[in-house]
Amino acid sequence: MENTVRPDIPAGLEIFETMRADQGGVALLSLHLDRMCETCRVLDVPFDRAVLTRAVLGAAGGTASRLRLTLQTDGRHRVDRFNLPPAPEGWRLGLAEARVDAGEFWRGHKTSHRAIYDTAREEMPEGIDELLFLNTAGHCVEGTITNLFVDPCDGLLRTPPLSAGALPGILRRKLIEARDARVAPLRLVDLTSARRVYVGNALRGLIPVSLDIPAPA
């Protein structure tokens, strides 16, 4: 169940969305803004959808790029644009040492209050492209910048529930709404026995992974 008790807002907190832009526009922009709007509602942060839409579309170029929309708690915003290298053919997935608290308020919101993920990325071992987090109950949650998807054997992807501590990712939402994925609790044994394992986000889509994790007990 989502933690509805809002803690104090950390000084300097920023709400952000990372989007893919190309000649066709900005992919899934409305879904990104929906998620940002919900966080702003919960945190009582000013949100002007029309202004932010114009800012994002104005920053999009003609080539594939990564856009980061950042909103401060006083309503000020900026959009940064970065080159987007070709999508990887596959990643190697390791296991993060730290565990997340599924009930923590910030788990459900994409903000700069994410030290546990930033630290994991800074300390990522050589040869590892992404790290999987478990929660304190031992259930799979998500990667540092991705959601987790598992195909056990039937082609229908499984992805951890938000109640496990997962971020409501945009790609995750799209796949669930298209009935290409469904929510299911996952443990490490579900990954090691699966036909395929993926991580993914709206920027990169689904990325197949090979596992570099300890064998489940």
mmCIF file of C-alpha atoms in Angstrom:
data_model
loop_
_atom_site.group_PDB
_atom_site.id
_atom_site.type_symbol
_atom_site.label_atom_id
_atom_site.label_comp_id
_atom_site.label_asym_id
_atom_site.label_seq_id
_atom_site.Cartn_x
_atom_site.Cartn_y
_atom_site.Cartn_z
ATOM 1 C CA MET A 1 0.000 0.000 0.000
ATOM 2 C CA GLU A 2 1.256 3.480 -0.860
ATOM 3 C CA ASN A 3 2.580 5.513 2.056
ATOM 4 C CA THR A 4 0.280 8.555 2.139
ATOM 5 C CA VAL A 5 1.965 10.308 5.063
ATOM 6 C CA ARG A 6 3.972 13.092 3.462
ATOM 7 C CA PRO A 7 7.286 13.814 5.181
ATOM 8 C CA ASP A 8 8.967 17.187 5.262
ATOM 9 C CA ILE A 9 10.211 18.250 1.842
ATOM 10 C CA PRO A 10 14.032 18.222 1.739
ATOM 11 C CA ALA A 11 15.714 21.544 0.983
ATOM 12 C CA GLY A 12 16.493 21.889 -2.704
ATOM 13 C CA LEU A 13 14.173 19.066 -3.744
ATOM 14 C CA GLU A 14 13.549 18.824 -7.481
ATOM 15 C CA ILE A 15 10.917 16.838 -9.355
ATOM 16 C CA PHE A 16 12.077 15.602 -12.731
ATOM 17 C CA GLU A 17 11.169 13.599 -15.816
ATOM 18 C CA THR A 18 13.535 12.139 -18.416
ATOM 19 C CA MET A 19 12.099 11.814 -21.914
ATOM 20 C CA ARG A 20 13.094 10.700 -25.386
ATOM 21 C CA ALA A 21 12.862 13.214 -28.219
ATOM 22 C CA ASP A 22 13.382 12.665 -31.940
ATOM 23 C CA GLN A 23 11.959 13.823 -35.252
ATOM 24 C CA GLY A 24 8.569 12.487 -34.248
ATOM 25 C CA GLY A 25 8.377 14.717 -31.166
ATOM 26 C CA VAL A 26 8.640 13.791 -27.502
ATOM 27 C CA ALA A 27 7.653 10.221 -26.751
ATOM 28 C CA LEU A 28 4.959 9.659 -24.114
ATOM 29 C CA LEU A 29 5.030 13.315 -23.075
ATOM 30 C CA SER A 30 1.490 13.283 -21.698
ATOM 31 C CA LEU A 31 2.283 10.312 -19.440
ATOM 32 C CA HIS A 32 5.438 11.981 -18.139
ATOM 33 C CA LEU A 33 3.486 15.129 -17.321
ATOM 34 C CA ASP A 34 0.723 13.083 -15.683
ATOM 35 C CA ARG A 35 3.257 11.571 -13.297
ATOM 36 C CA MET A 36 4.892 14.907 -12.542
ATOM 37 C CA CYS A 37 1.475 16.472 -11.981
ATOM 38 C CA GLU A 38 0.549 13.806 -9.429
ATOM 39 C CA THR A 39 3.759 14.355 -7.467
ATOM 40 C CA CYS A 40 3.169 18.107 -7.533
ATOM 41 C CA ARG A 41 -0.367 17.586 -6.263
ATOM 42 C CA VAL A 42 0.831 15.477 -3.355
ATOM 43 C CA LEU A 43 3.660 17.878 -2.485
ATOM 44 C CA ASP A 44 1.584 21.029 -3.100
ATOM 45 C CA VAL A 45 4.000 22.279 -5.764
ATOM 46 C CA PRO A 46 2.810 24.663 -8.527
ATOM 47 C CA PHE A 47 2.291 22.832 -11.827
ATOM 48 C CA ASP A 48 1.377 24.516 -15.120
ATOM 49 C CA ARG A 49 0.943 21.804 -17.728
ATOM 50 C CA ALA A 50 0.703 24.173 -20.689
ATOM 51 C CA VAL A 51 3.885 26.032 -19.760
ATOM 52 C CA LEU A 52 5.832 22.825 -19.199
ATOM 53 C CA THR A 53 4.553 21.305 -22.443
ATOM 54 C CA ARG A 54 5.760 24.308 -24.428
ATOM 55 C CA ALA A 55 9.122 24.226 -22.670
ATOM 56 C CA VAL A 56 9.690 20.551 -23.444
ATOM 57 C CA LEU A 57 8.565 20.759 -27.064
ATOM 58 C CA GLY A 58 10.676 23.867 -27.557
ATOM 59 C CA ALA A 59 13.778 22.040 -26.379
ATOM 60 C CA ALA A 60 13.298 18.992 -28.603
ATOM 61 C CA GLY A 61 15.595 18.851 -31.621
ATOM 62 C CA GLY A 62 15.542 16.938 -34.869
ATOM 63 C CA THR A 63 17.858 14.173 -33.704
ATOM 64 C CA ALA A 64 17.429 11.547 -31.015
ATOM 65 C CA SER A 65 18.074 13.168 -27.654
ATOM 66 C CA ARG A 66 17.430 12.852 -23.944
ATOM 67 C CA LEU A 67 15.404 15.651 -22.374
ATOM 68 C CA ARG A 68 15.345 16.252 -18.641
ATOM 69 C CA LEU A 69 12.530 18.426 -17.337
ATOM 70 C CA THR A 70 13.267 19.663 -13.830
ATOM 71 C CA LEU A 71 10.720 21.417 -11.630
ATOM 72 C CA GLN A 72 11.621 23.137 -8.377
ATOM 73 C CA THR A 73 9.212 23.342 -5.473
ATOM 74 C CA ASP A 74 8.549 27.041 -6.151
ATOM 75 C CA GLY A 75 7.376 26.238 -9.679
ATOM 76 C CA ARG A 76 10.513 27.278 -11.558
ATOM 77 C CA HIS A 77 11.540 24.869 -14.281
ATOM 78 C CA ARG A 78 14.244 24.117 -16.822
ATOM 79 C CA VAL A 79 14.745 21.653 -19.663
ATOM 80 C CA ASP A 80 18.176 20.215 -20.428
ATOM 81 C CA ARG A 81 18.935 18.394 -23.680
ATOM 82 C CA PHE A 82 21.597 15.702 -24.102
ATOM 83 C CA ASN A 83 22.739 13.487 -26.952
ATOM 84 C CA LEU A 84 21.280 9.991 -26.901
ATOM 85 C CA PRO A 85 23.698 7.214 -27.919
ATOM 86 C CA PRO A 86 22.331 4.138 -29.729
ATOM 87 C CA ALA A 87 20.347 1.738 -27.586
ATOM 88 C CA PRO A 88 22.414 -1.098 -26.094
ATOM 89 C CA GLU A 89 21.821 -4.655 -27.293
ATOM 90 C CA GLY A 90 21.892 -5.927 -23.731
ATOM 91 C CA TRP A 91 23.030 -5.152 -20.198
ATOM 92 C CA ARG A 92 24.560 -7.126 -17.375
ATOM 93 C CA LEU A 93 22.423 -6.922 -14.233
ATOM 94 C CA GLY A 94 23.957 -7.127 -10.779
ATOM 95 C CA LEU A 95 22.437 -6.983 -7.310
ATOM 96 C CA ALA A 96 22.580 -3.839 -5.173
ATOM 97 C CA GLU A 97 23.853 -4.266 -1.621
ATOM 98 C CA ALA A 98 21.407 -1.782 -0.101
ATOM 99 C CA ARG A 99 17.730 -2.609 0.273
ATOM 100 C CA VAL A 100 14.813 -0.236 -0.080
ATOM 101 C CA ASP A 101 11.961 0.361 2.335
ATOM 102 C CA ALA A 102 8.820 -0.401 0.356
ATOM 103 C CA GLY A 103 6.748 1.877 2.578
ATOM 104 C CA GLU A 104 8.905 4.971 2.249
ATOM 105 C CA PHE A 105 6.953 7.898 0.805
ATOM 106 C CA TRP A 106 9.556 8.867 -1.801
ATOM 107 C CA ARG A 107 9.586 5.446 -3.485
ATOM 108 C CA GLY A 108 6.543 6.413 -5.530
ATOM 109 C CA HIS A 109 7.818 9.766 -6.808
ATOM 110 C CA LYS A 110 10.526 10.699 -9.309
ATOM 111 C CA THR A 111 12.528 13.338 -7.454
ATOM 112 C CA SER A 112 16.096 14.255 -6.585
ATOM 113 C CA HIS A 113 15.584 12.551 -3.205
ATOM 114 C CA ARG A 114 17.159 9.309 -4.429
ATOM 115 C CA ALA A 115 20.554 9.038 -2.764
ATOM 116 C CA ILE A 116 20.347 5.249 -2.456
ATOM 117 C CA TYR A 117 20.159 4.951 -6.255
ATOM 118 C CA ASP A 118 22.777 7.594 -7.010
ATOM 119 C CA THR A 119 25.228 5.980 -4.595
ATOM 120 C CA ALA A 120 24.669 2.564 -6.154
ATOM 121 C CA ARG A 121 25.391 3.936 -9.620
ATOM 122 C CA GLU A 122 28.555 5.651 -8.437
ATOM 123 C CA GLU A 123 29.794 2.392 -6.897
ATOM 124 C CA MET A 124 28.632 0.095 -9.704
ATOM 125 C CA PRO A 125 31.191 -2.683 -10.295
ATOM 126 C CA GLU A 126 33.091 -2.828 -13.563
ATOM 127 C CA GLY A 127 31.248 -4.838 -16.187
ATOM 128 C CA ILE A 128 27.838 -4.230 -14.608
ATOM 129 C CA ASP A 129 25.381 -1.956 -16.430
ATOM 130 C CA GLU A 130 22.516 -1.856 -13.941
ATOM 131 C CA LEU A 131 21.837 -2.942 -10.364
ATOM 132 C CA LEU A 132 18.666 -4.575 -9.082
ATOM 133 C CA PHE A 133 17.283 -3.496 -5.720
ATOM 134 C CA LEU A 134 15.431 -5.769 -3.344
ATOM 135 C CA ASN A 135 13.214 -4.463 -0.572
ATOM 136 C CA THR A 136 13.613 -5.344 3.079
ATOM 137 C CA ALA A 137 11.241 -8.301 2.612
ATOM 138 C CA GLY A 138 13.475 -9.760 -0.095
ATOM 139 C CA HIS A 139 11.216 -9.002 -3.048
ATOM 140 C CA CYS A 140 12.574 -7.591 -6.311
ATOM 141 C CA VAL A 141 11.819 -3.898 -6.779
ATOM 142 C CA GLU A 142 13.607 -2.122 -9.661
ATOM 143 C CA GLY A 143 16.936 -0.929 -11.018
ATOM 144 C CA THR A 144 18.663 2.360 -10.347
ATOM 145 C CA ILE A 145 17.139 3.940 -13.482
ATOM 146 C CA THR A 146 14.829 1.204 -14.747
ATOM 147 C CA ASN A 147 11.860 -0.965 -13.922
ATOM 148 C CA LEU A 148 12.170 -4.749 -13.936
ATOM 149 C CA PHE A 149 10.331 -7.095 -16.317
ATOM 150 C CA VAL A 150 10.420 -10.895 -16.341
ATOM 151 C CA ASP A 151 9.106 -13.345 -18.945
ATOM 152 C CA PRO A 152 8.752 -16.672 -17.105
ATOM 153 C CA CYS A 153 7.829 -18.738 -20.182
ATOM 154 C CA ASP A 154 4.599 -17.471 -21.748
ATOM 155 C CA GLY A 155 5.566 -14.145 -23.345
ATOM 156 C CA LEU A 156 3.573 -12.101 -20.826
ATOM 157 C CA LEU A 157 5.905 -9.901 -18.819
ATOM 158 C CA ARG A 158 5.697 -9.678 -15.032
ATOM 159 C CA THR A 159 6.742 -6.537 -13.194
ATOM 160 C CA PRO A 160 6.873 -5.888 -9.437
ATOM 161 C CA PRO A 161 3.920 -4.097 -7.802
ATOM 162 C CA LEU A 162 4.206 -0.525 -6.612
ATOM 163 C CA SER A 163 3.616 -1.872 -3.114
ATOM 164 C CA ALA A 164 7.048 -3.525 -3.319
ATOM 165 C CA GLY A 165 8.584 -0.062 -3.548
ATOM 166 C CA ALA A 166 8.755 0.323 -7.330
ATOM 167 C CA LEU A 167 8.487 3.657 -9.099
ATOM 168 C CA PRO A 168 5.405 3.966 -11.344
ATOM 169 C CA GLY A 169 7.528 3.990 -14.502
ATOM 170 C CA ILE A 170 6.185 5.300 -17.788
ATOM 171 C CA LEU A 171 7.206 2.261 -19.843
ATOM 172 C CA ARG A 172 5.826 0.059 -17.068
ATOM 173 C CA ARG A 173 2.465 1.829 -17.271
ATOM 174 C CA LYS A 174 2.399 1.607 -21.065
ATOM 175 C CA LEU A 175 3.085 -2.139 -21.075
ATOM 176 C CA ILE A 176 0.509 -2.850 -18.367
ATOM 177 C CA GLU A 177 -2.179 -0.808 -20.134
ATOM 178 C CA ALA A 178 -1.391 -2.616 -23.406
ATOM 179 C CA ARG A 179 -1.701 -5.939 -21.527
ATOM 180 C CA ASP A 180 1.845 -6.839 -22.490
ATOM 181 C CA ALA A 181 2.751 -6.987 -18.794
ATOM 182 C CA ARG A 182 1.004 -7.645 -15.530
ATOM 183 C CA VAL A 183 1.878 -6.938 -11.926
ATOM 184 C CA ALA A 184 3.242 -9.810 -9.853
ATOM 185 C CA PRO A 185 5.523 -10.104 -6.826
ATOM 186 C CA LEU A 186 8.962 -11.339 -7.866
ATOM 187 C CA ARG A 187 11.869 -12.914 -6.017
ATOM 188 C CA LEU A 188 15.358 -13.664 -7.258
ATOM 189 C CA VAL A 189 14.405 -17.267 -8.010
ATOM 190 C CA ASP A 190 11.827 -15.951 -10.494
ATOM 191 C CA LEU A 191 14.627 -14.219 -12.382
ATOM 192 C CA THR A 192 17.019 -17.160 -12.416
ATOM 193 C CA SER A 193 14.292 -19.517 -13.655
ATOM 194 C CA ALA A 194 12.808 -17.107 -16.218
ATOM 195 C CA ARG A 195 13.055 -17.445 -19.970
ATOM 196 C CA ARG A 196 14.025 -13.798 -20.327
ATOM 197 C CA VAL A 197 14.687 -10.873 -18.000
ATOM 198 C CA TYR A 198 14.563 -7.230 -19.009
ATOM 199 C CA VAL A 199 15.014 -3.830 -17.483
ATOM 200 C CA GLY A 200 13.552 -0.791 -19.143
ATOM 201 C CA ASN A 201 12.414 2.792 -19.080
ATOM 202 C CA ALA A 202 10.698 5.233 -21.394
ATOM 203 C CA LEU A 203 14.026 6.509 -22.700
ATOM 204 C CA ARG A 204 15.493 3.178 -23.791
ATOM 205 C CA GLY A 205 12.575 0.775 -23.974
ATOM 206 C CA LEU A 206 13.090 -2.839 -22.952
ATOM 207 C CA ILE A 207 16.714 -3.935 -22.548
ATOM 208 C CA PRO A 208 17.451 -7.673 -22.257
ATOM 209 C CA VAL A 209 19.803 -8.499 -19.402
ATOM 210 C CA SER A 210 22.114 -11.292 -18.388
ATOM 211 C CA LEU A 211 22.234 -11.938 -14.670
ATOM 212 C CA ASP A 212 25.238 -11.479 -12.417
ATOM 213 C CA ILE A 213 23.528 -12.174 -9.108
ATOM 214 C CA PRO A 214 24.064 -14.734 -6.342
ATOM 215 C CA ALA A 215 22.161 -17.991 -6.656
ATOM 216 C CA PRO A 216 18.981 -17.813 -4.537
ATOM 217 C CA ALA A 217 19.189 -19.739 -1.273
#
